[in-house]
mmCIF file of C-alpha atoms in Angstrom:
data_model
loop_
_atom_site.group_PDB
_atom_site.id
_atom_site.type_symbol
_atom_site.label_atom_id
_atom_site.label_comp_id
_atom_site.label_asym_id
_atom_site.label_seq_id
_atom_site.Cartn_x
_atom_site.Cartn_y
_atom_site.Cartn_z
ATOM 1 C CA UNK M 30 -100.635 -68.863 -14.062
ATOM 2 C CA UNK M 31 -103.505 -68.326 -11.636
ATOM 3 C CA UNK M 32 -105.828 -70.172 -14.011
ATOM 4 C CA UNK M 33 -103.557 -73.224 -14.128
ATOM 5 C CA UNK M 34 -103.436 -73.483 -10.333
ATOM 6 C CA UNK M 35 -107.140 -72.831 -9.862
ATOM 7 C CA UNK M 36 -107.972 -75.822 -12.082
ATOM 8 C CA UNK M 37 -106.753 -78.253 -9.391
ATOM 9 C CA UNK M 38 -109.061 -76.735 -7.841
ATOM 10 C CA UNK M 39 -107.178 -74.484 -5.420
ATOM 11 C CA UNK M 40 -107.846 -70.952 -4.268
ATOM 12 C CA UNK M 41 -105.348 -68.441 -5.681
ATOM 13 C CA UNK M 42 -104.848 -64.974 -4.194
ATOM 14 C CA UNK M 43 -102.544 -62.278 -5.637
ATOM 15 C CA UNK M 44 -99.938 -61.098 -3.145
ATOM 16 C CA UNK M 45 -99.298 -57.557 -1.999
ATOM 17 C CA UNK M 46 -95.594 -58.409 -1.532
ATOM 18 C CA UNK M 47 -94.568 -58.868 -5.149
ATOM 19 C CA UNK M 48 -91.468 -56.730 -4.724
ATOM 20 C CA UNK M 49 -90.365 -58.977 -1.855
ATOM 21 C CA UNK M 50 -90.663 -62.178 -3.870
ATOM 22 C CA UNK M 51 -94.221 -63.552 -3.772
ATOM 23 C CA UNK M 52 -96.638 -63.102 -6.684
ATOM 24 C CA UNK M 53 -99.354 -65.504 -5.530
ATOM 25 C CA UNK M 54 -100.506 -67.342 -2.445
ATOM 26 C CA UNK M 55 -102.250 -70.636 -3.121
ATOM 27 C CA UNK M 56 -104.464 -72.482 -0.655
ATOM 28 C CA UNK M 57 -103.844 -76.138 -1.434
ATOM 29 C CA UNK M 58 -105.990 -79.013 -0.261
ATOM 30 C CA UNK M 59 -106.687 -82.709 -0.593
ATOM 31 C CA UNK M 60 -109.169 -84.972 1.177
ATOM 32 C CA UNK M 61 -107.535 -84.557 4.585
ATOM 33 C CA UNK M 62 -105.258 -81.515 4.640
ATOM 34 C CA UNK M 63 -105.000 -77.853 3.778
ATOM 35 C CA UNK M 64 -101.923 -75.727 3.273
ATOM 36 C CA UNK M 65 -100.524 -72.484 1.876
ATOM 37 C CA UNK M 66 -98.009 -72.231 -0.953
ATOM 38 C CA UNK M 67 -96.127 -69.128 -2.077
ATOM 39 C CA UNK M 68 -95.506 -68.726 -5.802
ATOM 40 C CA UNK M 69 -93.075 -66.481 -7.659
ATOM 41 C CA UNK M 70 -93.658 -66.383 -11.435
ATOM 42 C CA UNK M 71 -91.110 -65.359 -14.079
ATOM 43 C CA UNK M 72 -92.498 -64.969 -17.598
ATOM 44 C CA UNK M 73 -90.721 -64.504 -20.911
ATOM 45 C CA UNK M 74 -88.068 -66.048 -23.169
ATOM 46 C CA UNK M 75 -85.184 -64.421 -21.274
ATOM 47 C CA UNK M 76 -85.694 -66.866 -18.407
ATOM 48 C CA UNK M 77 -85.042 -69.819 -20.723
ATOM 49 C CA UNK M 78 -81.656 -68.668 -21.989
ATOM 50 C CA UNK M 79 -79.588 -70.629 -19.454
ATOM 51 C CA UNK M 80 -80.447 -74.274 -20.162
ATOM 52 C CA UNK M 81 -78.694 -77.208 -18.542
ATOM 53 C CA UNK M 82 -78.051 -80.008 -21.044
ATOM 54 C CA UNK M 83 -77.150 -83.637 -20.611
ATOM 55 C CA UNK M 84 -74.455 -85.390 -22.639
ATOM 56 C CA UNK M 85 -76.799 -85.837 -25.597
ATOM 57 C CA UNK M 86 -77.967 -82.231 -25.680
ATOM 58 C CA UNK M 87 -81.325 -82.855 -24.033
ATOM 59 C CA UNK M 88 -82.530 -79.989 -21.848
ATOM 60 C CA UNK M 89 -82.660 -81.011 -18.185
ATOM 61 C CA UNK M 90 -83.836 -77.633 -16.963
ATOM 62 C CA UNK M 91 -83.020 -73.946 -16.845
ATOM 63 C CA UNK M 92 -80.847 -71.986 -14.422
ATOM 64 C CA UNK M 93 -82.531 -69.013 -12.796
ATOM 65 C CA UNK M 94 -79.972 -66.461 -11.581
ATOM 66 C CA UNK M 95 -80.087 -63.294 -9.490
ATOM 67 C CA UNK M 96 -77.109 -61.099 -8.687
ATOM 68 C CA UNK M 97 -78.528 -60.462 -5.211
ATOM 69 C CA UNK M 98 -79.289 -63.233 -2.715
ATOM 70 C CA UNK M 99 -82.132 -61.297 -1.080
ATOM 71 C CA UNK M 100 -84.982 -63.129 -2.813
ATOM 72 C CA UNK M 101 -83.442 -66.557 -2.256
ATOM 73 C CA UNK M 102 -83.109 -65.794 1.434
ATOM 74 C CA UNK M 103 -86.725 -64.614 1.505
ATOM 75 C CA UNK M 104 -88.019 -67.764 -0.196
ATOM 76 C CA UNK M 105 -86.026 -70.233 1.891
ATOM 77 C CA UNK M 106 -86.795 -68.608 5.235
ATOM 78 C CA UNK M 107 -90.499 -67.846 4.664
ATOM 79 C CA UNK M 108 -93.024 -69.582 6.904
ATOM 80 C CA UNK M 109 -94.842 -70.821 3.782
ATOM 81 C CA UNK M 110 -92.944 -72.998 1.295
ATOM 82 C CA UNK M 111 -92.263 -71.201 -1.972
ATOM 83 C CA UNK M 112 -91.939 -72.396 -5.546
ATOM 84 C CA UNK M 113 -90.301 -70.534 -8.414
ATOM 85 C CA UNK M 114 -92.180 -70.844 -11.713
ATOM 86 C CA UNK M 115 -90.786 -70.188 -15.194
ATOM 87 C CA UNK M 116 -93.703 -69.639 -17.577
ATOM 88 C CA UNK M 117 -93.326 -70.164 -21.326
ATOM 89 C CA UNK M 118 -96.156 -68.076 -22.789
ATOM 90 C CA UNK M 119 -95.741 -69.339 -26.344
ATOM 91 C CA UNK M 120 -96.045 -72.994 -25.299
ATOM 92 C CA UNK M 121 -98.413 -72.177 -22.416
ATOM 93 C CA UNK M 122 -96.250 -74.350 -20.168
ATOM 94 C CA UNK M 123 -95.045 -73.578 -16.660
ATOM 95 C CA UNK M 124 -92.081 -75.248 -14.949
ATOM 96 C CA UNK M 125 -91.462 -75.086 -11.218
ATOM 97 C CA UNK M 126 -88.981 -75.856 -8.456
ATOM 98 C CA UNK M 127 -89.387 -75.848 -4.688
ATOM 99 C CA UNK M 128 -86.873 -73.288 -3.417
ATOM 100 C CA UNK M 129 -84.932 -74.864 -0.548
ATOM 101 C CA UNK M 130 -81.435 -74.044 0.760
ATOM 102 C CA UNK M 131 -79.943 -77.269 -0.605
ATOM 103 C CA UNK M 132 -81.049 -76.390 -4.164
ATOM 104 C CA UNK M 133 -79.661 -72.840 -4.133
ATOM 105 C CA UNK M 134 -76.176 -72.579 -5.647
ATOM 106 C CA UNK M 135 -73.923 -69.664 -4.725
ATOM 107 C CA UNK M 136 -72.010 -68.077 -7.598
ATOM 108 C CA UNK M 137 -69.798 -65.962 -5.364
ATOM 109 C CA UNK M 138 -71.729 -62.747 -5.944
ATOM 110 C CA UNK M 139 -75.271 -64.002 -6.427
ATOM 111 C CA UNK M 140 -77.199 -67.253 -6.486
ATOM 112 C CA UNK M 141 -78.884 -69.554 -8.974
ATOM 113 C CA UNK M 142 -81.289 -72.474 -8.899
ATOM 114 C CA UNK M 143 -82.138 -75.117 -11.482
ATOM 115 C CA UNK M 144 -85.768 -75.333 -12.590
ATOM 116 C CA UNK M 145 -86.246 -78.917 -13.883
ATOM 117 C CA UNK M 146 -87.826 -79.407 -17.303
ATOM 118 C CA UNK M 147 -89.737 -82.422 -16.001
ATOM 119 C CA UNK M 148 -91.580 -80.453 -13.314
ATOM 120 C CA UNK M 149 -94.617 -78.797 -14.869
ATOM 121 C CA UNK M 150 -97.618 -77.084 -13.333
ATOM 122 C CA UNK M 151 -100.193 -79.619 -14.483
ATOM 123 C CA UNK M 152 -102.399 -82.392 -13.189
ATOM 124 C CA UNK M 153 -99.596 -84.952 -13.350
ATOM 125 C CA UNK M 154 -97.632 -82.980 -10.750
ATOM 126 C CA UNK M 155 -100.492 -81.937 -8.483
ATOM 127 C CA UNK M 156 -99.434 -84.423 -5.806
ATOM 128 C CA UNK M 157 -95.852 -83.158 -6.003
ATOM 129 C CA UNK M 158 -97.077 -79.639 -5.262
ATOM 130 C CA UNK M 159 -99.168 -80.971 -2.386
ATOM 131 C CA UNK M 160 -96.083 -82.697 -1.012
ATOM 132 C CA UNK M 161 -94.236 -79.364 -1.038
ATOM 133 C CA UNK M 162 -97.033 -77.682 0.902
ATOM 134 C CA UNK M 163 -97.494 -80.441 3.455
ATOM 135 C CA UNK M 164 -93.893 -81.548 3.735
ATOM 136 C CA UNK M 165 -92.780 -78.811 6.097
ATOM 137 C CA UNK M 166 -93.083 -79.622 9.792
ATOM 138 C CA UNK M 167 -94.923 -77.410 12.220
ATOM 139 C CA UNK M 168 -91.831 -76.750 14.315
ATOM 140 C CA UNK M 169 -88.072 -77.115 13.821
ATOM 141 C CA UNK M 170 -86.225 -80.071 15.264
ATOM 142 C CA UNK M 171 -82.989 -79.196 17.040
ATOM 143 C CA UNK M 172 -82.022 -82.652 18.265
ATOM 144 C CA UNK M 173 -79.211 -84.144 16.221
ATOM 145 C CA UNK M 174 -78.286 -80.914 14.435
ATOM 146 C CA UNK M 175 -74.642 -81.958 14.299
ATOM 147 C CA UNK M 176 -75.611 -84.798 11.964
ATOM 148 C CA UNK M 177 -78.023 -83.133 9.549
ATOM 149 C CA UNK M 178 -76.512 -79.645 9.708
ATOM 150 C CA UNK M 179 -74.738 -78.129 6.739
ATOM 151 C CA UNK M 180 -74.610 -74.976 4.653
ATOM 152 C CA UNK M 181 -77.289 -76.390 2.342
ATOM 153 C CA UNK M 182 -79.821 -76.204 5.200
ATOM 154 C CA UNK M 183 -79.208 -72.507 5.909
ATOM 155 C CA UNK M 184 -80.449 -69.542 3.908
ATOM 156 C CA UNK M 185 -77.651 -68.289 1.615
ATOM 157 C CA UNK M 186 -77.411 -64.856 3.204
ATOM 158 C CA UNK M 187 -76.979 -66.365 6.675
ATOM 159 C CA UNK M 188 -74.386 -69.021 5.854
ATOM 160 C CA UNK M 189 -71.182 -67.044 6.393
ATOM 161 C CA UNK M 190 -72.377 -65.560 9.667
ATOM 162 C CA UNK M 191 -73.417 -68.983 10.957
ATOM 163 C CA UNK M 192 -70.083 -70.446 9.865
ATOM 164 C CA UNK M 193 -68.275 -68.007 12.151
ATOM 165 C CA UNK M 194 -70.549 -67.823 15.193
ATOM 166 C CA UNK M 195 -72.192 -71.277 15.080
ATOM 167 C CA UNK M 196 -69.844 -73.446 12.978
ATOM 168 C CA UNK M 197 -71.399 -76.648 14.299
ATOM 169 C CA UNK M 198 -74.483 -75.895 12.203
ATOM 170 C CA UNK M 199 -72.471 -75.477 9.004
ATOM 171 C CA UNK M 200 -69.382 -77.690 9.119
ATOM 172 C CA UNK M 201 -69.706 -81.281 7.875
ATOM 173 C CA UNK M 202 -69.992 -83.822 10.679
ATOM 174 C CA UNK M 203 -66.790 -85.521 11.756
ATOM 175 C CA UNK M 204 -68.209 -88.952 10.953
ATOM 176 C CA UNK M 205 -69.503 -87.978 7.513
ATOM 177 C CA UNK M 206 -66.138 -88.531 5.850
ATOM 178 C CA UNK M 207 -64.743 -86.500 2.974
ATOM 179 C CA UNK M 208 -66.287 -88.306 0.009
ATOM 180 C CA UNK M 209 -68.196 -85.199 -1.097
ATOM 181 C CA UNK M 210 -66.594 -81.798 -1.779
ATOM 182 C CA UNK M 211 -67.423 -78.916 0.547
ATOM 183 C CA UNK M 212 -68.274 -75.293 -0.100
ATOM 184 C CA UNK M 213 -66.149 -72.332 0.934
ATOM 185 C CA UNK M 214 -68.590 -71.512 3.721
ATOM 186 C CA UNK M 215 -68.254 -75.043 5.092
ATOM 187 C CA UNK M 216 -64.474 -74.628 4.917
ATOM 188 C CA UNK M 217 -64.736 -71.444 6.997
ATOM 189 C CA UNK M 218 -66.811 -73.360 9.544
ATOM 190 C CA UNK M 219 -64.153 -76.087 9.713
ATOM 191 C CA UNK M 220 -61.513 -73.474 10.498
ATOM 192 C CA UNK M 221 -63.766 -71.884 13.108
ATOM 193 C CA UNK M 222 -63.907 -75.305 14.771
ATOM 194 C CA UNK M 223 -60.133 -75.679 14.581
ATOM 195 C CA UNK M 224 -60.418 -78.657 12.203
ATOM 196 C CA UNK M 225 -57.449 -77.737 10.032
ATOM 197 C CA UNK M 226 -56.513 -81.307 9.117
ATOM 198 C CA UNK M 227 -60.057 -81.994 7.964
ATOM 199 C CA UNK M 228 -59.923 -79.060 5.543
ATOM 200 C CA UNK M 229 -56.599 -80.270 4.133
ATOM 201 C CA UNK M 230 -58.096 -83.752 3.699
ATOM 202 C CA UNK M 231 -60.991 -82.322 1.670
ATOM 203 C CA UNK M 232 -58.555 -80.312 -0.472
ATOM 204 C CA UNK M 233 -56.413 -83.381 -1.157
ATOM 205 C CA UNK M 234 -59.473 -85.459 -2.048
ATOM 206 C CA UNK M 235 -61.303 -82.967 -4.286
ATOM 207 C CA UNK M 236 -59.769 -80.684 -6.953
ATOM 208 C CA UNK M 237 -62.692 -78.252 -6.510
ATOM 209 C CA UNK M 238 -61.642 -77.565 -2.906
ATOM 210 C CA UNK M 239 -58.621 -75.201 -2.940
ATOM 211 C CA UNK M 240 -55.721 -76.069 -0.659
ATOM 212 C CA UNK M 241 -55.680 -73.305 1.990
ATOM 213 C CA UNK M 242 -51.900 -73.634 2.278
ATOM 214 C CA UNK M 243 -51.490 -72.375 -1.279
ATOM 215 C CA UNK M 244 -51.994 -68.934 -2.793
ATOM 216 C CA UNK M 245 -55.611 -68.599 -3.992
ATOM 217 C CA UNK M 246 -56.056 -67.826 -7.709
ATOM 218 C CA UNK M 247 -56.711 -64.212 -8.650
ATOM 219 C CA UNK M 248 -60.283 -63.469 -9.604
ATOM 220 C CA UNK M 249 -61.594 -66.597 -7.890
ATOM 221 C CA UNK M 250 -64.478 -66.975 -5.481
ATOM 222 C CA UNK M 251 -64.125 -64.407 -2.702
ATOM 223 C CA UNK M 252 -65.246 -66.901 -0.057
ATOM 224 C CA UNK M 253 -62.340 -69.219 -0.860
ATOM 225 C CA UNK M 254 -59.933 -66.267 -0.635
ATOM 226 C CA UNK M 255 -61.418 -65.469 2.765
ATOM 227 C CA UNK M 256 -60.880 -69.092 3.783
ATOM 228 C CA UNK M 257 -57.217 -68.868 2.777
ATOM 229 C CA UNK M 258 -56.901 -65.570 4.659
ATOM 230 C CA UNK M 259 -58.211 -67.146 7.856
ATOM 231 C CA UNK M 260 -55.797 -70.068 7.449
ATOM 232 C CA UNK M 261 -52.881 -67.682 6.891
ATOM 233 C CA UNK M 262 -53.772 -65.642 9.974
ATOM 234 C CA UNK M 263 -54.252 -68.732 12.152
ATOM 235 C CA UNK M 264 -50.890 -70.199 11.166
ATOM 236 C CA UNK M 265 -48.736 -67.053 10.925
ATOM 237 C CA UNK M 266 -50.552 -64.281 12.857
ATOM 238 C CA UNK M 267 -50.327 -62.163 9.698
ATOM 239 C CA UNK M 268 -53.343 -59.962 9.026
ATOM 240 C CA UNK M 269 -52.403 -58.937 5.488
ATOM 241 C CA UNK M 270 -54.731 -61.365 3.716
ATOM 242 C CA UNK M 271 -57.558 -60.590 6.107
ATOM 243 C CA UNK M 272 -57.112 -56.930 5.285
ATOM 244 C CA UNK M 273 -57.244 -57.732 1.568
ATOM 245 C CA UNK M 274 -60.352 -59.900 2.017
ATOM 246 C CA UNK M 275 -62.097 -57.106 3.876
ATOM 247 C CA UNK M 276 -61.204 -54.609 1.142
ATOM 248 C CA UNK M 277 -62.451 -56.887 -1.653
ATOM 249 C CA UNK M 278 -65.655 -58.137 0.021
ATOM 250 C CA UNK M 279 -68.379 -58.165 -2.672
ATOM 251 C CA UNK M 280 -71.372 -57.360 -0.449
ATOM 252 C CA UNK M 281 -72.507 -55.980 2.866
ATOM 253 C CA UNK M 282 -72.724 -59.322 4.660
ATOM 254 C CA UNK M 283 -69.284 -60.373 3.447
ATOM 255 C CA UNK M 284 -67.936 -56.964 4.431
ATOM 256 C CA UNK M 285 -69.408 -57.299 7.927
ATOM 257 C CA UNK M 286 -68.110 -60.836 8.487
ATOM 258 C CA UNK M 287 -64.602 -60.159 7.190
ATOM 259 C CA UNK M 288 -64.475 -56.791 8.952
ATOM 260 C CA UNK M 289 -65.338 -58.263 12.333
ATOM 261 C CA UNK M 290 -62.826 -61.070 11.835
ATOM 262 C CA UNK M 291 -60.162 -58.575 10.759
ATOM 263 C CA UNK M 292 -60.846 -56.416 13.825
ATOM 264 C CA UNK M 293 -60.523 -59.427 16.130
ATOM 265 C CA UNK M 294 -57.244 -60.362 14.466
ATOM 266 C CA UNK M 295 -55.905 -56.842 14.983
ATOM 267 C CA UNK M 296 -56.878 -57.010 18.628
ATOM 268 C CA UNK M 297 -55.033 -60.311 19.014
ATOM 269 C CA UNK M 298 -51.764 -58.810 17.759
ATOM 270 C CA UNK M 299 -52.479 -55.608 19.695
ATOM 271 C CA UNK M 300 -52.644 -53.499 16.546
ATOM 272 C CA UNK M 301 -55.812 -51.737 17.579
ATOM 273 C CA UNK M 302 -54.762 -48.530 15.897
ATOM 274 C CA UNK M 303 -55.024 -50.120 12.453
ATOM 275 C CA UNK M 304 -58.720 -50.609 13.029
ATOM 276 C CA UNK M 305 -59.242 -46.850 13.305
ATOM 277 C CA UNK M 306 -59.753 -44.891 10.123
ATOM 278 C CA UNK M 307 -60.283 -41.279 11.218
ATOM 279 C CA UNK M 308 -61.684 -38.874 8.633
ATOM 280 C CA UNK M 309 -60.777 -35.656 10.452
ATOM 281 C CA UNK M 310 -58.632 -34.492 13.359
ATOM 282 C CA UNK M 311 -61.791 -34.300 15.454
ATOM 283 C CA UNK M 312 -62.641 -37.941 14.841
ATOM 284 C CA UNK M 313 -59.043 -38.924 15.561
ATOM 285 C CA UNK M 314 -59.192 -37.052 18.868
ATOM 286 C CA UNK M 315 -62.472 -38.775 19.680
ATOM 287 C CA UNK M 316 -60.893 -42.182 19.041
ATOM 288 C CA UNK M 317 -57.920 -41.341 21.292
ATOM 289 C CA UNK M 318 -60.201 -40.190 24.114
ATOM 290 C CA UNK M 319 -62.348 -43.302 23.836
ATOM 291 C CA UNK M 320 -59.193 -45.405 23.986
ATOM 292 C CA UNK M 321 -58.077 -43.599 27.149
ATOM 293 C CA UNK M 322 -61.494 -44.135 28.763
ATOM 294 C CA UNK M 323 -61.430 -47.823 27.906
ATOM 295 C CA UNK M 324 -57.903 -48.114 29.279
ATOM 296 C CA UNK M 325 -58.895 -46.412 32.528
ATOM 297 C CA UNK M 326 -61.749 -48.868 33.001
ATOM 298 C CA UNK M 327 -59.381 -51.833 32.919
ATOM 299 C CA UNK M 328 -56.607 -50.144 34.878
ATOM 300 C CA UNK M 329 -54.254 -49.624 31.946
ATOM 301 C CA UNK M 330 -51.828 -46.734 32.154
#
């Protein structure tokens, strides 16, 4: 892989952060510019076992999947743009994709990305690789975020948190219409903004968007179940579905988001005691004392 990139000619340096998600750093250059590109290489036939085919059976690319979203978050948030390379040793051919948030597809538990069959590490695609390196601006632009914002522009591991605390950055813009289906995270952001009718409109327009007014299917995407739980709480004050979402959260970030939301819902209905799960009589006594101290501070009897 290093030999292929050095033929451009570019300087290739092995990375010390291979466990994090970077095998190589490449110094790219043309007549006027220089840049740095991060490269993660996956070698072997196992990475070509998930092809995407068109209607005639022609391979369009291969899906690369990981059960954890950690590497995808690392690649999309790194200061240097990163490409993922699938290397076919037998054919001595390498295929690549620029890892960006809009290309990463959530599977509910992990993430996947499509590596196109037409994108090869060769001289014909040298300018495409240069465009990846030089296409990233030197500083982020915040003006107009309501228009270009969306879950696709946020690292996968940060999407749910942003949907709850900064929904404007995730929810589709009001003027964008509902021609395209939304993700579960975008649905959560709509609810956080109080745009209940907009979510119903998306559900009525697209079969892939579950109607939050209906019971979610068992074994479905957890994020859609969480969306339905938020809807149920907002319209009935019931915390039962929120409790179930918290209990079934597949990962730490989902557990944190649903747990905080569940705790806030309990506070709203003044069921603070349900948020306490003492392990011993000592911990229960500690919780009671802390509650008394907090009550004294606000003048509660």
